[in-house]
Amino acid sequence: MPQPQGSKGKVTIIEIADAAGVSKSTVSLVLTGRGAVKPETRQHVLQTMNRLGYVYNRGAANLRNAQSRIVGLVLNDLSNPFFAEFAIGVEKVLQMAGYVAFMANTAESVVRQDQMMRMMREHGASGIILCPALDTRLEHLDWAKAAGAALLVAIRRLPGAEASLVVPENHLGASRVTRHLINLGHERIAFLGGMHSMVVRQERHGGFLAAMEASRCSFDPALNLESMPTRDGGFGAMSAVLSLADRPTAVVCYNDVTAIGAMLAAARHSLVVGRDIAIVGFDDTSEARHVCPALTTVAVDPVGLGERAAALLLKQINDPAAEPESFIGPAHLVIRESCGAYQRALAAAG
């Protein structure tokens, strides 16, 4: 018994055209809804499609034909809650504008970053939001310029990059949180986390040093420890400074994730954070509000930064001749229990 057309696999447009006695272009016009097709012809083609069991994958067709509706989002560390919240902001704006995000996590690998960005362009992404991996250099972005791709650099600056930029106010934020600790009476303060090659680390450590110098507090280089900006990195760096004979009374951490690792290390050394030692972070992720004690930190609104990044990239996509723009998001001090401010206030009142 002969098999129906297409029974050995997916039914093709050519098979539909042959069965309906029309051209392939006529079938395409019926599928896409474009062009003028007589109502009776359209109905005949649709009936033939139903008889052969053809299902039109409109989603795949849209991705093929509407390249301008895809935006790449390349994140350097999706395990960090900050970047998850940043991605939420990006997707919110893209969705409202009718775009879809093609997201990738590089895990701080420049090699993987190059692979992901090239793959996104191959799949028709009309623009890319890049949170650069550690050790990203300008030459890693040469292909984007050559291809005329819309590119926005977020969170980590790449000095000299010809691209729009969205970053938080790192220097001022770190200065504010350090001054807060100094005002609480701390003088021996450590700075933990981040790698020196990170521009963000340089900016935040610079703000820390500026506050220390302005208050004429001496800074011991032994209290400046680099680490990967992770819980494990924070735990290791904090364990190292707590092993010193003259350990710090307060710690400024590169970010909230590092600070939470430092808090775990303090607890391992039987120290009560907020009473025996003050620890502060940077970013104000949702996790900072829920750890115990709640983390004093610098709020930079990662969701808002994501929204601004998406808006600036879409502007560039819609007007390729537009000049790159820069946005520096504000940084606000958020005081919670981990710095010991409340305990000191209670002690003073008593």
Tab-separated table of C-alpha atoms in Angstrom:
chain	number	residue	atom	x	y	z
A	1	MET	CA	0.000	0.000	0.000
A	2	PRO	CA	1.576	3.343	-1.037
A	3	GLN	CA	2.458	5.759	1.738
A	4	PRO	CA	1.117	9.325	1.787
A	5	GLN	CA	3.472	12.063	0.712
A	6	GLY	CA	5.801	13.117	3.498
A	7	SER	CA	5.018	10.133	5.720
A	8	LYS	CA	8.702	9.228	6.024
A	9	GLY	CA	9.548	12.648	7.453
A	10	LYS	CA	8.349	16.182	7.798
A	11	VAL	CA	6.137	17.431	4.998
A	12	THR	CA	7.912	20.041	2.884
A	13	ILE	CA	6.611	23.132	1.127
A	14	ILE	CA	7.505	21.529	-2.212
A	15	GLU	CA	5.311	18.524	-1.420
A	16	ILE	CA	2.419	20.822	-0.499
A	17	ALA	CA	2.868	22.762	-3.756
A	18	ASP	CA	2.883	19.550	-5.808
A	19	ALA	CA	-0.186	18.156	-4.039
A	20	ALA	CA	-2.123	21.421	-4.387
A	21	GLY	CA	-1.019	22.070	-7.956
A	22	VAL	CA	0.408	25.525	-7.171
A	23	SER	CA	3.876	27.062	-7.055
A	24	LYS	CA	6.196	26.960	-4.066
A	25	SER	CA	6.009	30.765	-3.831
A	26	THR	CA	2.214	30.598	-3.554
A	27	VAL	CA	2.503	28.203	-0.597
A	28	SER	CA	5.026	30.556	1.038
A	29	LEU	CA	2.657	33.504	0.612
A	30	VAL	CA	-0.143	31.543	2.265
A	31	LEU	CA	2.107	30.522	5.184
A	32	THR	CA	3.477	33.992	5.855
A	33	GLY	CA	0.281	35.900	5.133
A	34	ARG	CA	2.142	38.229	2.792
A	35	GLY	CA	1.214	39.134	-0.755
A	36	ALA	CA	-2.055	38.731	-2.670
A	37	VAL	CA	-3.444	35.205	-2.950
A	38	LYS	CA	-6.985	34.513	-4.165
A	39	PRO	CA	-9.232	33.377	-1.265
A	40	GLU	CA	-10.147	30.116	-3.035
A	41	THR	CA	-6.464	29.347	-3.685
A	42	ARG	CA	-5.541	30.128	-0.085
A	43	GLN	CA	-8.314	27.823	1.152
A	44	HIS	CA	-7.223	25.040	-1.199
A	45	VAL	CA	-3.589	25.280	-0.006
A	46	LEU	CA	-4.656	25.254	3.656
A	47	GLN	CA	-6.816	22.180	3.087
A	48	THR	CA	-3.907	20.422	1.388
A	49	MET	CA	-1.649	21.269	4.334
A	50	ASN	CA	-4.178	19.779	6.752
A	51	ARG	CA	-4.553	16.628	4.656
A	52	LEU	CA	-0.788	16.077	4.562
A	53	GLY	CA	-0.353	16.882	8.270
A	54	TYR	CA	1.882	19.908	7.766
A	55	VAL	CA	2.546	22.088	10.851
A	56	TYR	CA	4.032	25.529	10.250
A	57	ASN	CA	6.792	26.378	12.774
A	58	ARG	CA	6.081	30.081	12.936
A	59	GLY	CA	8.520	30.665	15.784
A	60	ALA	CA	11.445	29.261	13.822
A	61	ALA	CA	10.413	31.223	10.745
A	62	ASN	CA	10.254	34.434	12.718
A	63	LEU	CA	13.780	33.867	14.057
A	64	ARG	CA	15.025	33.231	10.521
A	65	ASN	CA	13.316	36.162	8.889
A	66	ALA	CA	13.394	38.797	11.615
A	67	GLN	CA	17.015	38.964	12.629
A	68	SER	CA	16.571	42.431	14.098
A	69	ARG	CA	14.381	40.936	16.823
A	70	ILE	CA	17.248	38.984	18.447
A	71	VAL	CA	19.643	40.521	20.988
A	72	GLY	CA	22.588	38.681	22.488
A	73	LEU	CA	23.211	38.921	26.241
A	74	VAL	CA	26.671	37.693	27.239
A	75	LEU	CA	27.193	37.454	31.010
A	76	ASN	CA	30.506	36.769	32.709
A	77	ASP	CA	29.126	35.045	35.832
A	78	LEU	CA	25.493	34.001	35.932
A	79	SER	CA	26.076	32.268	39.282
A	80	ASN	CA	26.353	35.746	40.822
A	81	PRO	CA	22.842	36.985	41.750
A	82	PHE	CA	23.815	40.464	40.536
A	83	PHE	CA	23.983	39.295	36.918
A	84	ALA	CA	20.760	37.329	37.227
A	85	GLU	CA	19.014	40.532	38.344
A	86	PHE	CA	20.753	42.503	35.586
A	87	ALA	CA	19.437	39.974	33.038
A	88	ILE	CA	15.902	40.413	34.367
A	89	GLY	CA	16.106	44.134	33.614
A	90	VAL	CA	17.457	43.506	30.115
A	91	GLU	CA	14.753	40.984	29.248
A	92	LYS	CA	11.994	43.231	30.600
A	93	VAL	CA	12.823	46.016	28.138
A	94	LEU	CA	13.519	43.662	25.238
A	95	GLN	CA	10.204	41.888	25.715
A	96	MET	CA	8.258	45.150	25.702
A	97	ALA	CA	10.005	46.103	22.448
A	98	GLY	CA	9.241	42.752	20.821
A	99	TYR	CA	12.778	41.371	21.021
A	100	VAL	CA	14.061	38.053	22.298
A	101	ALA	CA	17.258	37.642	24.343
A	102	PHE	CA	19.820	35.023	23.334
A	103	MET	CA	21.659	34.593	26.649
A	104	ALA	CA	25.029	32.959	27.355
A	105	ASN	CA	27.226	32.583	30.431
A	106	THR	CA	30.997	32.742	29.837
A	107	ALA	CA	32.068	31.827	33.401
A	108	GLU	CA	34.913	34.368	33.058
A	109	SER	CA	36.360	32.596	29.991
A	110	VAL	CA	37.478	34.894	27.167
A	111	VAL	CA	37.629	31.905	24.800
A	112	ARG	CA	34.034	30.953	25.535
A	113	GLN	CA	33.040	34.623	25.266
A	114	ASP	CA	34.453	34.836	21.726
A	115	GLN	CA	32.656	31.631	20.757
A	116	MET	CA	29.326	32.805	22.155
A	117	MET	CA	29.433	36.247	20.530
A	118	ARG	CA	30.316	34.827	17.127
A	119	MET	CA	27.570	32.232	17.437
A	120	MET	CA	25.064	34.963	18.272
A	121	ARG	CA	26.011	36.889	15.159
A	122	GLU	CA	25.743	33.721	13.076
A	123	HIS	CA	22.202	33.282	14.401
A	124	GLY	CA	21.287	36.817	13.336
A	125	ALA	CA	21.594	38.796	16.566
A	126	SER	CA	21.386	42.459	15.596
A	127	GLY	CA	23.106	43.599	18.785
A	128	ILE	CA	24.969	42.285	21.824
A	129	ILE	CA	25.087	43.382	25.452
A	130	LEU	CA	28.438	42.240	26.798
A	131	CYS	CA	29.456	41.932	30.439
A	132	PRO	CA	33.141	41.290	29.688
A	133	ALA	CA	34.915	38.232	31.019
A	134	LEU	CA	38.091	38.635	33.027
A	135	ASP	CA	41.071	39.671	30.836
A	136	THR	CA	38.915	40.809	27.907
A	137	ARG	CA	40.962	43.097	25.647
A	138	LEU	CA	39.927	45.574	22.962
A	139	GLU	CA	41.071	43.272	20.166
A	140	HIS	CA	38.448	40.758	21.297
A	141	LEU	CA	35.847	43.214	20.008
A	142	ASP	CA	37.452	43.982	16.633
A	143	TRP	CA	35.114	41.573	14.847
A	144	ALA	CA	32.062	43.492	16.122
A	145	LYS	CA	33.338	46.736	14.647
A	146	ALA	CA	34.183	45.044	11.355
A	147	ALA	CA	30.728	43.448	11.178
A	148	GLY	CA	28.957	46.682	12.041
A	149	ALA	CA	27.228	44.997	14.973
A	150	ALA	CA	25.549	47.070	17.665
A	151	LEU	CA	27.495	46.520	20.882
A	152	LEU	CA	27.036	47.702	24.452
A	153	VAL	CA	29.532	47.034	27.246
A	154	ALA	CA	27.989	46.679	30.688
A	155	ILE	CA	29.179	46.590	34.317
A	156	ARG	CA	32.908	46.352	33.502
A	157	ARG	CA	34.518	49.169	31.540
A	158	LEU	CA	36.770	48.406	28.601
A	159	PRO	CA	38.804	51.611	28.232
A	160	GLY	CA	39.005	52.622	24.589
A	161	ALA	CA	36.066	50.504	23.437
A	162	GLU	CA	33.924	52.190	20.772
A	163	ALA	CA	30.637	51.068	22.267
A	164	SER	CA	27.876	52.344	24.515
A	165	LEU	CA	28.528	51.777	28.201
A	166	VAL	CA	26.412	51.113	31.302
A	167	VAL	CA	28.243	50.854	34.642
A	168	PRO	CA	27.575	51.673	38.308
A	169	GLU	CA	29.386	54.457	40.166
A	170	ASN	CA	32.033	52.204	41.685
A	171	HIS	CA	34.510	54.741	43.043
A	172	LEU	CA	31.969	56.902	44.846
A	173	GLY	CA	30.031	53.913	46.173
A	174	ALA	CA	33.120	52.326	47.725
A	175	SER	CA	34.149	55.664	49.192
A	176	ARG	CA	30.742	56.103	50.826
A	177	VAL	CA	30.648	52.709	52.482
A	178	THR	CA	34.251	53.096	53.699
A	179	ARG	CA	33.522	56.523	55.209
A	180	HIS	CA	30.577	54.955	56.993
A	181	LEU	CA	32.859	52.423	58.670
A	182	ILE	CA	35.340	55.149	59.600
A	183	ASN	CA	32.525	57.215	61.120
A	184	LEU	CA	31.644	54.190	63.248
A	185	GLY	CA	35.151	54.356	64.707
A	186	HIS	CA	37.005	51.787	62.605
A	187	GLU	CA	40.581	52.507	61.574
A	188	ARG	CA	42.037	49.119	60.697
A	189	ILE	CA	39.924	48.222	57.651
A	190	ALA	CA	40.588	45.518	55.066
A	191	PHE	CA	39.598	45.430	51.393
A	192	LEU	CA	38.861	41.923	50.136
A	193	GLY	CA	37.951	40.369	46.803
A	194	GLY	CA	38.213	40.964	43.095
A	195	MET	CA	41.315	40.586	40.937
A	196	HIS	CA	43.620	43.535	40.300
A	197	SER	CA	43.170	43.199	36.533
A	198	MET	CA	39.440	43.922	36.947
A	199	VAL	CA	38.672	47.576	36.176
A	200	VAL	CA	35.775	47.387	38.646
A	201	ARG	CA	38.175	46.265	41.380
A	202	GLN	CA	40.505	49.134	40.585
A	203	GLU	CA	37.630	51.630	40.797
A	204	ARG	CA	36.202	50.263	44.040
A	205	HIS	CA	39.576	49.894	45.709
A	206	GLY	CA	40.380	53.422	44.558
A	207	GLY	CA	37.259	54.736	46.281
A	208	PHE	CA	38.188	52.801	49.412
A	209	LEU	CA	41.701	54.293	49.479
A	210	ALA	CA	40.368	57.801	48.822
A	211	ALA	CA	38.107	57.585	51.885
A	212	MET	CA	40.930	56.210	54.028
A	213	GLU	CA	43.307	58.972	52.944
A	214	ALA	CA	40.689	61.701	53.394
A	215	SER	CA	40.172	60.535	56.976
A	216	ARG	CA	43.945	60.161	57.523
A	217	CYS	CA	43.611	56.481	58.291
A	218	SER	CA	46.705	54.446	57.521
A	219	PHE	CA	46.185	51.406	55.328
A	220	ASP	CA	48.131	48.197	55.851
A	221	PRO	CA	48.919	46.505	52.478
A	222	ALA	CA	48.564	43.156	54.261
A	223	LEU	CA	44.825	43.898	54.456
A	224	ASN	CA	44.463	44.217	50.669
A	225	LEU	CA	43.688	40.692	49.439
A	226	GLU	CA	42.638	39.718	45.937
A	227	SER	CA	40.325	36.797	45.213
A	228	MET	CA	37.808	35.685	42.632
A	229	PRO	CA	34.548	37.546	43.344
A	230	THR	CA	32.789	34.454	44.671
A	231	ARG	CA	31.737	33.041	48.045
A	232	ASP	CA	34.748	30.745	48.030
A	233	GLY	CA	37.003	33.675	47.181
A	234	GLY	CA	35.565	35.761	49.992
A	235	PHE	CA	35.834	32.875	52.444
A	236	GLY	CA	39.497	32.314	51.613
A	237	ALA	CA	40.475	35.986	51.720
A	238	MET	CA	38.656	36.533	55.015
A	239	SER	CA	40.259	33.451	56.546
A	240	ALA	CA	43.664	34.861	55.590
A	241	VAL	CA	43.172	38.263	57.248
A	242	LEU	CA	41.668	36.671	60.347
A	243	SER	CA	44.854	34.641	60.740
A	244	LEU	CA	46.880	37.846	61.143
A	245	ALA	CA	48.074	38.762	64.608
A	246	ASP	CA	46.637	42.263	64.163
A	247	ARG	CA	43.433	41.486	62.325
A	248	PRO	CA	41.056	44.164	60.992
A	249	THR	CA	37.989	45.388	62.857
A	250	ALA	CA	36.090	46.015	59.606
A	251	VAL	CA	36.110	44.683	56.048
A	252	VAL	CA	35.017	46.253	52.768
A	253	CYS	CA	34.290	43.531	50.202
A	254	TYR	CA	34.419	43.781	46.429
A	255	ASN	CA	30.797	42.673	46.090
A	256	ASP	CA	27.953	41.087	48.043
A	257	VAL	CA	28.899	37.550	47.053
A	258	THR	CA	32.429	38.054	48.394
A	259	ALA	CA	30.997	39.614	51.551
A	260	ILE	CA	28.731	36.622	52.199
A	261	GLY	CA	31.750	34.319	51.874
A	262	ALA	CA	33.595	36.572	54.340
A	263	MET	CA	30.677	36.351	56.772
A	264	LEU	CA	30.821	32.567	56.630
A	265	ALA	CA	34.552	32.667	57.379
A	266	ALA	CA	33.972	35.003	60.332
A	267	ALA	CA	31.404	32.607	61.751
A	268	ARG	CA	33.879	29.732	61.298
A	269	HIS	CA	36.287	31.750	63.500
A	270	SER	CA	33.534	32.156	66.131
A	271	LEU	CA	33.101	35.862	65.410
A	272	VAL	CA	29.691	37.541	65.465
A	273	VAL	CA	29.370	39.790	62.404
A	274	GLY	CA	28.129	43.232	63.406
A	275	ARG	CA	29.460	42.834	66.941
A	276	ASP	CA	32.990	41.423	66.770
A	277	ILE	CA	33.735	42.567	63.227
A	278	ALA	CA	31.999	44.724	60.621
A	279	ILE	CA	31.553	43.446	57.045
A	280	VAL	CA	30.094	45.389	54.127
A	281	GLY	CA	29.488	44.517	50.478
A	282	PHE	CA	28.660	46.150	47.156
A	283	ASP	CA	25.699	45.691	44.720
A	284	ASP	CA	22.705	45.215	47.073
A	285	THR	CA	21.443	42.013	45.513
A	286	SER	CA	18.290	40.471	46.960
A	287	GLU	CA	20.487	37.978	48.800
A	288	ALA	CA	22.098	40.812	50.791
A	289	ARG	CA	18.760	41.579	52.418
A	290	HIS	CA	18.116	37.989	53.473
A	291	VAL	CA	21.416	36.796	54.960
A	292	CYS	CA	21.788	36.934	58.737
A	293	PRO	CA	22.815	39.457	59.789
A	294	ALA	CA	21.501	41.494	56.857
A	295	LEU	CA	24.359	42.940	54.818
A	296	THR	CA	25.281	46.611	54.779
A	297	THR	CA	26.124	47.340	51.159
A	298	VAL	CA	26.070	49.779	48.244
A	299	ALA	CA	22.882	49.709	46.169
A	300	VAL	CA	23.410	50.108	42.417
A	301	ASP	CA	20.057	48.707	41.166
A	302	PRO	CA	21.149	45.828	38.887
A	303	VAL	CA	17.648	45.509	37.386
A	304	GLY	CA	17.655	49.196	36.506
A	305	LEU	CA	21.124	48.911	34.967
A	306	GLY	CA	19.846	46.045	32.827
A	307	GLU	CA	16.873	48.102	31.695
A	308	ARG	CA	19.107	51.025	30.755
A	309	ALA	CA	21.531	48.737	28.894
A	310	ALA	CA	18.722	47.242	26.805
A	311	ALA	CA	17.251	50.660	26.028
A	312	LEU	CA	20.602	52.076	24.856
A	313	LEU	CA	21.337	49.029	22.697
A	314	LEU	CA	17.896	49.186	21.050
A	315	LYS	CA	18.491	52.859	20.332
A	316	GLN	CA	21.738	51.960	18.599
A	317	ILE	CA	20.083	49.138	16.635
A	318	ASN	CA	17.350	51.482	15.417
A	319	ASP	CA	19.864	54.198	14.509
A	320	PRO	CA	23.233	52.670	13.556
A	321	ALA	CA	24.663	56.150	12.961
A	322	ALA	CA	24.024	57.218	16.563
A	323	GLU	CA	27.070	57.972	18.691
A	324	PRO	CA	27.805	55.608	21.604
A	325	GLU	CA	26.360	56.737	24.930
A	326	SER	CA	27.507	56.188	28.501
A	327	PHE	CA	25.405	55.821	31.622
A	328	ILE	CA	26.848	55.722	35.141
A	329	GLY	CA	24.260	54.449	37.610
A	330	PRO	CA	24.085	56.007	41.087
A	331	ALA	CA	25.415	54.191	44.152
A	332	HIS	CA	23.619	54.540	47.494
A	333	LEU	CA	24.701	53.364	50.923
A	334	VAL	CA	22.286	50.876	52.497
A	335	ILE	CA	22.894	50.413	56.224
A	336	ARG	CA	21.937	47.092	57.786
A	337	GLU	CA	23.105	44.956	60.719
A	338	SER	CA	26.417	43.585	59.399
A	339	CYS	CA	28.310	46.859	59.929
A	340	GLY	CA	27.387	47.060	63.624
A	341	ALA	CA	25.807	50.510	63.397
A	342	TYR	CA	22.673	49.444	65.253
A	343	GLN	CA	24.624	47.708	68.003
A	344	ARG	CA	26.812	50.763	68.519
A	345	ALA	CA	23.762	53.012	68.637
A	346	LEU	CA	22.158	50.802	71.270
A	347	ALA	CA	25.371	50.731	73.303
A	348	ALA	CA	25.651	54.509	73.157
A	349	ALA	CA	22.009	54.912	74.204
A	350	GLY	CA	22.494	52.507	77.110
